[in-house]
mmCIF file of C-alpha atoms and ligand atoms in Angstrom:
data_model
loop_
_atom_site.group_PDB
_atom_site.id
_atom_site.type_symbol
_atom_site.label_atom_id
_atom_site.label_comp_id
_atom_site.label_asym_id
_atom_site.label_seq_id
_atom_site.Cartn_x
_atom_site.Cartn_y
_atom_site.Cartn_z
ATOM 1 C CA MET A 1 156.542 53.672 149.286
ATOM 2 C CA ASP A 2 153.324 54.400 151.227
ATOM 3 C CA MET A 3 149.843 53.617 149.975
ATOM 4 C CA PRO A 4 148.473 56.753 148.226
ATOM 5 C CA ARG A 5 145.621 58.258 150.265
ATOM 6 C CA ASN A 6 142.216 58.681 148.660
ATOM 7 C CA ALA A 7 141.497 62.368 149.249
ATOM 8 C CA PHE A 8 138.092 62.130 147.532
ATOM 9 C CA LYS A 9 136.925 59.324 149.839
ATOM 10 C CA GLN A 10 138.097 61.188 152.909
ATOM 11 C CA ALA A 11 136.325 64.357 151.745
ATOM 12 C CA ILE A 12 132.946 62.746 151.069
ATOM 13 C CA PHE A 13 133.090 60.832 154.355
ATOM 14 C CA GLU A 14 133.724 64.121 156.147
ATOM 15 C CA GLY A 15 130.865 65.771 154.229
ATOM 16 C CA ARG A 16 133.125 68.213 152.378
ATOM 17 C CA GLN A 17 131.459 69.183 149.091
ATOM 18 C CA GLN A 18 133.261 67.854 146.006
ATOM 19 C CA ILE A 19 132.405 69.608 142.751
ATOM 20 C CA GLY A 20 133.117 67.533 139.668
ATOM 21 C CA LEU A 21 133.380 67.599 135.901
ATOM 22 C CA TRP A 22 132.130 64.639 133.836
ATOM 23 C CA CYS A 23 134.724 63.741 131.208
ATOM 24 C CA THR A 24 133.718 61.762 128.127
ATOM 25 C CA LEU A 25 136.212 63.008 125.521
ATOM 26 C CA SER A 26 138.417 60.042 126.460
ATOM 27 C CA SER A 27 141.648 61.829 125.632
ATOM 28 C CA ALA A 28 144.575 62.515 127.952
ATOM 29 C CA TYR A 29 145.299 65.712 126.044
ATOM 30 C CA ALA A 30 141.727 66.994 126.399
ATOM 31 C CA LEU A 31 141.762 66.019 130.070
ATOM 32 C CA GLU A 32 144.944 68.017 130.598
ATOM 33 C CA VAL A 33 143.133 71.075 129.240
ATOM 34 C CA VAL A 34 140.435 70.872 131.931
ATOM 35 C CA ALA A 35 142.537 69.320 134.718
ATOM 36 C CA GLY A 36 143.945 72.739 135.600
ATOM 37 C CA SER A 37 140.451 74.027 136.411
ATOM 38 C CA LYS A 38 139.616 74.075 140.106
ATOM 39 C CA PHE A 39 137.353 71.043 140.159
ATOM 40 C CA ASP A 40 137.628 68.566 143.030
ATOM 41 C CA TRP A 41 137.045 65.474 140.904
ATOM 42 C CA MET A 42 136.754 64.347 137.337
ATOM 43 C CA LEU A 43 134.666 61.435 136.172
ATOM 44 C CA LEU A 44 136.506 59.396 133.554
ATOM 45 C CA ASP A 45 133.654 57.752 131.714
ATOM 46 C CA THR A 46 133.842 54.511 129.792
ATOM 47 C CA GLU A 47 130.116 53.721 129.770
ATOM 48 C CA HIS A 48 128.940 56.394 127.341
ATOM 49 C CA SER A 49 132.238 57.303 125.674
ATOM 50 C CA PRO A 50 134.979 55.709 123.560
ATOM 51 C CA GLY A 51 137.025 55.351 126.780
ATOM 52 C CA ASP A 52 138.707 52.056 127.622
ATOM 53 C CA VAL A 53 141.456 50.742 129.875
ATOM 54 C CA PRO A 54 144.412 52.250 127.900
ATOM 55 C CA SER A 55 142.758 55.674 127.552
ATOM 56 C CA VAL A 56 141.834 55.735 131.244
ATOM 57 C CA LEU A 57 145.434 54.824 132.124
ATOM 58 C CA SER A 58 146.684 57.904 130.229
ATOM 59 C CA GLN A 59 144.048 60.050 131.917
ATOM 60 C CA LEU A 60 145.020 58.767 135.386
ATOM 61 C CA GLN A 61 148.627 59.677 134.581
ATOM 62 C CA VAL A 62 147.498 63.223 133.713
ATOM 63 C CA LEU A 63 145.430 63.628 136.876
ATOM 64 C CA ALA A 64 148.313 62.387 139.050
ATOM 65 C CA GLY A 65 149.868 65.825 138.569
ATOM 66 C CA HIS A 66 146.723 67.876 139.121
ATOM 67 C CA ARG A 67 144.242 68.848 141.830
ATOM 68 C CA PRO A 68 141.112 66.870 140.805
ATOM 69 C CA SER A 69 140.676 63.321 142.062
ATOM 70 C CA ALA A 70 139.894 60.649 139.477
ATOM 71 C CA VAL A 71 136.620 58.751 139.577
ATOM 72 C CA VAL A 72 136.452 56.002 136.931
ATOM 73 C CA ARG A 73 133.177 54.660 135.582
ATOM 74 C CA PRO A 74 133.537 51.142 134.129
ATOM 75 C CA ALA A 75 131.102 50.354 131.326
ATOM 76 C CA ALA A 76 129.282 47.835 133.523
ATOM 77 C CA ASN A 77 129.205 46.183 136.943
ATOM 78 C CA ASP A 78 131.716 43.638 135.706
ATOM 79 C CA ALA A 79 134.376 42.059 137.925
ATOM 80 C CA VAL A 80 136.936 41.792 135.107
ATOM 81 C CA LEU A 81 136.606 45.442 134.066
ATOM 82 C CA ILE A 82 136.660 46.546 137.705
ATOM 83 C CA LYS A 83 139.865 44.555 138.340
ATOM 84 C CA LYS A 84 141.562 46.174 135.351
ATOM 85 C CA TYR A 85 140.711 49.729 136.454
ATOM 86 C CA LEU A 86 141.851 49.012 140.018
ATOM 87 C CA ASP A 87 145.092 47.494 138.744
ATOM 88 C CA ILE A 88 145.951 50.588 136.669
ATOM 89 C CA GLY A 89 145.527 52.695 139.803
ATOM 90 C CA ALA A 90 141.928 53.886 139.961
ATOM 91 C CA GLN A 91 140.998 54.233 143.626
ATOM 92 C CA THR A 92 137.446 55.501 143.204
ATOM 93 C CA LEU A 93 134.979 53.697 140.957
ATOM 94 C CA LEU A 94 131.429 54.596 139.971
ATOM 95 C CA ILE A 95 129.531 51.448 139.014
ATOM 96 C CA PRO A 96 126.593 52.059 136.661
ATOM 97 C CA TYR A 97 123.167 50.474 136.807
ATOM 98 C CA VAL A 98 123.133 48.892 140.259
ATOM 99 C CA GLN A 99 119.567 47.733 140.724
ATOM 100 C CA ASN A 100 119.510 46.088 144.154
ATOM 101 C CA ALA A 101 121.549 44.919 147.161
ATOM 102 C CA GLU A 102 122.630 41.747 145.380
ATOM 103 C CA GLU A 103 124.210 43.735 142.552
ATOM 104 C CA ALA A 104 125.803 46.081 145.109
ATOM 105 C CA HIS A 105 127.294 43.034 146.894
ATOM 106 C CA ALA A 106 128.720 41.867 143.546
ATOM 107 C CA ALA A 107 130.395 45.255 143.049
ATOM 108 C CA VAL A 108 131.880 45.124 146.561
ATOM 109 C CA ALA A 109 133.185 41.595 145.957
ATOM 110 C CA ALA A 110 134.828 42.777 142.733
ATOM 111 C CA VAL A 111 136.919 45.405 144.548
ATOM 112 C CA ARG A 112 138.026 43.162 147.440
ATOM 113 C CA TYR A 113 140.649 40.454 147.588
ATOM 114 C CA PRO A 114 139.712 36.976 148.861
ATOM 115 C CA PRO A 115 138.476 35.935 151.344
ATOM 116 C CA ASP A 116 136.300 39.105 151.345
ATOM 117 C CA GLY A 117 135.830 39.212 147.574
ATOM 118 C CA ILE A 118 136.992 37.928 144.211
ATOM 119 C CA ARG A 119 139.532 40.500 142.950
ATOM 120 C CA GLY A 120 142.462 38.705 141.341
ATOM 121 C CA VAL A 121 145.925 39.403 142.730
ATOM 122 C CA SER A 122 148.957 40.774 140.951
ATOM 123 C CA ALA A 123 151.774 42.405 142.886
ATOM 124 C CA LEU A 124 153.229 44.200 139.863
ATOM 125 C CA THR A 125 150.499 46.617 138.842
ATOM 126 C CA ARG A 126 150.543 50.396 138.542
ATOM 127 C CA ALA A 127 148.261 50.410 141.621
ATOM 128 C CA THR A 128 151.108 48.893 143.678
ATOM 129 C CA GLN A 129 153.667 51.103 141.917
ATOM 130 C CA PHE A 130 155.026 47.868 140.466
ATOM 131 C CA GLY A 131 155.541 46.265 143.843
ATOM 132 C CA ARG A 132 156.843 49.339 145.676
ATOM 133 C CA VAL A 133 153.756 50.143 147.812
ATOM 134 C CA LYS A 134 154.313 48.414 151.137
ATOM 135 C CA GLY A 135 151.386 46.353 152.411
ATOM 136 C CA TYR A 136 149.195 47.175 149.396
ATOM 137 C CA ALA A 137 147.026 44.046 149.745
ATOM 138 C CA GLN A 138 146.386 44.741 153.440
ATOM 139 C CA LYS A 139 145.739 48.492 153.103
ATOM 140 C CA VAL A 140 143.969 48.876 149.766
ATOM 141 C CA ALA A 141 140.406 48.327 151.026
ATOM 142 C CA GLU A 142 140.706 51.477 153.154
ATOM 143 C CA GLU A 143 141.590 53.608 150.140
ATOM 144 C CA ILE A 144 139.177 52.190 147.573
ATOM 145 C CA CYS A 145 135.999 54.202 147.297
ATOM 146 C CA LEU A 146 133.101 52.307 145.735
ATOM 147 C CA LEU A 147 130.252 54.443 144.445
ATOM 148 C CA VAL A 148 127.195 52.806 142.928
ATOM 149 C CA GLN A 149 124.744 54.394 140.548
ATOM 150 C CA VAL A 150 120.958 54.157 140.935
ATOM 151 C CA GLU A 151 119.229 55.142 137.746
ATOM 152 C CA THR A 152 115.866 53.395 137.430
ATOM 153 C CA ALA A 153 112.558 53.519 139.271
ATOM 154 C CA GLU A 154 113.270 49.963 140.500
ATOM 155 C CA ALA A 155 116.680 50.942 141.872
ATOM 156 C CA LEU A 156 115.185 53.932 143.715
ATOM 157 C CA ASP A 157 112.891 51.508 145.555
ATOM 158 C CA GLU A 158 116.019 49.680 146.741
ATOM 159 C CA ILE A 159 118.037 52.676 148.001
ATOM 160 C CA GLU A 160 117.918 51.690 151.678
ATOM 161 C CA ALA A 161 118.888 48.074 150.917
ATOM 162 C CA ILE A 162 121.748 49.183 148.646
ATOM 163 C CA ALA A 163 122.950 51.731 151.208
ATOM 164 C CA ALA A 164 123.043 48.997 153.862
ATOM 165 C CA VAL A 165 125.572 46.933 151.889
ATOM 166 C CA ASP A 166 128.934 47.019 153.656
ATOM 167 C CA GLY A 167 131.530 48.379 151.239
ATOM 168 C CA VAL A 168 129.226 50.751 149.362
ATOM 169 C CA ASP A 169 130.824 54.131 150.057
ATOM 170 C CA GLY A 170 128.368 56.378 148.240
ATOM 171 C CA ILE A 171 125.332 56.375 145.952
ATOM 172 C CA PHE A 172 125.045 58.452 142.783
ATOM 173 C CA VAL A 173 121.723 59.286 141.152
ATOM 174 C CA GLY A 174 121.867 59.232 137.341
ATOM 175 C CA PRO A 175 119.182 61.675 136.147
ATOM 176 C CA GLY A 176 119.444 60.764 132.441
ATOM 177 C CA ASP A 177 118.592 57.103 132.764
ATOM 178 C CA LEU A 178 116.200 57.800 135.595
ATOM 179 C CA ALA A 179 114.274 60.208 133.360
ATOM 180 C CA ALA A 180 113.970 57.456 130.739
ATOM 181 C CA SER A 181 112.919 54.910 133.360
ATOM 182 C CA LEU A 182 110.167 57.291 134.508
ATOM 183 C CA GLY A 183 108.930 57.721 130.921
ATOM 184 C CA HIS A 184 110.565 61.123 130.312
ATOM 185 C CA ALA A 185 113.636 60.246 128.215
ATOM 186 C CA GLY A 186 115.675 63.367 127.466
ATOM 187 C CA ASP A 187 113.572 65.554 129.790
ATOM 188 C CA LEU A 188 115.848 65.642 132.811
ATOM 189 C CA MET A 189 114.164 68.689 134.338
ATOM 190 C CA ASN A 190 110.682 67.204 134.115
ATOM 191 C CA PRO A 191 109.044 67.844 137.522
ATOM 192 C CA ARG A 192 108.602 64.086 138.130
ATOM 193 C CA VAL A 193 112.298 63.466 137.443
ATOM 194 C CA VAL A 194 113.380 66.402 139.600
ATOM 195 C CA ALA A 195 111.149 65.180 142.453
ATOM 196 C CA ALA A 196 112.548 61.641 142.133
ATOM 197 C CA VAL A 197 116.167 62.880 142.214
ATOM 198 C CA GLU A 198 115.460 65.092 145.231
ATOM 199 C CA ASP A 199 113.731 62.263 147.093
ATOM 200 C CA ALA A 200 116.595 59.882 146.268
ATOM 201 C CA ILE A 201 119.193 62.313 147.636
ATOM 202 C CA ARG A 202 117.197 62.746 150.866
ATOM 203 C CA ARG A 203 116.877 58.981 151.322
ATOM 204 C CA ILE A 204 120.550 58.280 150.577
ATOM 205 C CA ARG A 205 121.487 60.852 153.202
ATOM 206 C CA ALA A 206 118.954 59.448 155.683
ATOM 207 C CA ALA A 207 120.492 55.999 155.105
ATOM 208 C CA GLY A 208 123.844 57.443 156.139
ATOM 209 C CA LYS A 209 125.670 57.333 152.807
ATOM 210 C CA PRO A 210 127.184 60.168 150.744
ATOM 211 C CA ALA A 211 124.989 61.120 147.778
ATOM 212 C CA GLY A 212 126.081 62.270 144.321
ATOM 213 C CA VAL A 213 124.498 63.596 141.144
ATOM 214 C CA LEU A 214 125.284 65.051 137.719
ATOM 215 C CA THR A 215 123.350 68.027 136.412
ATOM 216 C CA GLY A 216 124.199 70.752 133.938
ATOM 217 C CA ASP A 217 121.590 73.034 135.522
ATOM 218 C CA PRO A 218 123.429 75.244 138.044
ATOM 219 C CA ALA A 219 120.265 76.068 140.033
ATOM 220 C CA PHE A 220 119.388 72.383 140.334
ATOM 221 C CA ALA A 221 122.984 71.569 141.311
ATOM 222 C CA GLN A 222 122.655 74.131 144.096
ATOM 223 C CA ARG A 223 119.337 72.587 145.184
ATOM 224 C CA CYS A 224 120.917 69.096 145.248
ATOM 225 C CA ILE A 225 123.784 70.444 147.371
ATOM 226 C CA GLU A 226 121.260 71.980 149.781
ATOM 227 C CA LEU A 227 119.582 68.567 150.057
ATOM 228 C CA GLY A 228 122.905 67.049 151.095
ATOM 229 C CA CYS A 229 124.478 65.938 147.836
ATOM 230 C CA VAL A 230 128.222 65.855 148.539
ATOM 231 C CA PHE A 231 129.777 64.819 145.211
ATOM 232 C CA THR A 232 128.162 66.970 142.596
ATOM 233 C CA ALA A 233 129.149 66.938 138.931
ATOM 234 C CA VAL A 234 128.114 70.191 137.304
ATOM 235 C CA GLY A 235 128.987 69.745 133.634
ATOM 236 C CA VAL A 236 130.291 67.482 130.889
ATOM 237 C CA ASP A 237 133.505 68.250 128.956
ATOM 238 C CA ALA A 238 131.980 67.367 125.572
ATOM 239 C CA GLY A 239 128.975 69.577 126.324
ATOM 240 C CA LEU A 240 131.154 72.539 127.312
ATOM 241 C CA LEU A 241 133.142 72.254 124.078
ATOM 242 C CA ALA A 242 130.120 71.714 121.818
ATOM 243 C CA ARG A 243 128.069 74.580 123.283
ATOM 244 C CA ALA A 244 131.007 77.042 123.265
ATOM 245 C CA SER A 245 131.810 76.049 119.679
ATOM 246 C CA ASP A 246 128.161 76.434 118.617
ATOM 247 C CA ALA A 247 127.926 79.856 120.273
ATOM 248 C CA LEU A 248 131.103 81.113 118.607
ATOM 249 C CA ALA A 249 130.000 79.920 115.162
ATOM 250 C CA GLU A 250 126.548 81.412 115.723
ATOM 251 C CA ARG A 251 128.048 84.788 116.592
ATOM 252 C CA PHE A 252 129.682 84.933 113.177
ATOM 253 C CA ALA A 253 126.958 83.064 111.280
ATOM 254 C CA GLY A 254 125.900 86.119 109.269
ATOM 255 C CA LEU A 255 129.425 86.450 107.841
ATOM 256 C CA VAL A 256 129.689 82.900 106.516
ATOM 257 C CA GLN A 257 129.918 82.897 102.701
ATOM 258 C CA ALA A 258 127.122 81.024 100.928
HETATM 259 O O1 LIG B 301 121.875 58.548 133.954
HETATM 260 C C1 LIG B 301 122.696 59.492 133.951
HETATM 261 O O2 LIG B 301 122.355 60.690 133.987
HETATM 262 C C2 LIG B 301 124.102 59.156 133.916
HETATM 263 O O3 LIG B 301 124.448 58.020 134.122
HETATM 264 C C3 LIG B 301 125.074 60.182 133.476
HETATM 265 C C4 LIG B 301 125.168 60.088 131.993
HETATM 266 O O4 LIG B 301 125.619 58.807 131.678
HETATM 267 C C5 LIG B 301 126.114 61.060 131.373
HETATM 268 O O5 LIG B 301 126.701 60.422 130.282
HETATM 269 C C6 LIG B 301 125.474 62.295 130.888
HETATM 270 O O6 LIG B 301 126.207 62.854 129.856
#
């Protein structure tokens, strides 16, 4: 069996826009509902969700039969968590809260086998199709896509140094945490936050790396794309469900019995 190709990595390296949906519901069933939509990628979150290794495994199994590529966000830049997600078959990882080049190097080491890194070896994982993928250990580095997340004022100062780390395949700007870091928690469209996100995207591009972002504001998503953002998440599954549910209830609010 051949090594599965990472279509998402190839697309962002070629500069082909990838539109994504952020998924926090942490359920294979809920993911199946949205997986048929024409998104290019889906972020399976375990940082701000109940998601964990078993739930991500079920979600990867769902996405295997659908168009969107899977991007998994471990809860932290942690070599043990990263190893587990790679072993269950995640090829693209988004590592939260990477503050500087040293932390980016640690993330790279976590996804690479010795002597280039510290990933532990097992030949019988889902990633190797239980030993059926020929030459997995030799070929896997080409197919792993390591995205790191900058989300504080300090991390923005380090963009060029982080981008220069060999093995970092893309940099994602997290507007929520960045807003808090800039003193505007919860105010993601504050002009200072917007300016910081725009500047970060420009600098990531100038440093030669693919840039990504999440925003629920379609006009701002479009602006980020114009600035060169190439993996752009445009909504969150929980948000879509909550707002549609609120709107439907509101429409019939006058008819609710006291
Ligand atoms: O800082 C951000 O923005 C992100 O990291 C994305 C959020 O974590 C996401 O959970 C928004 O719902």
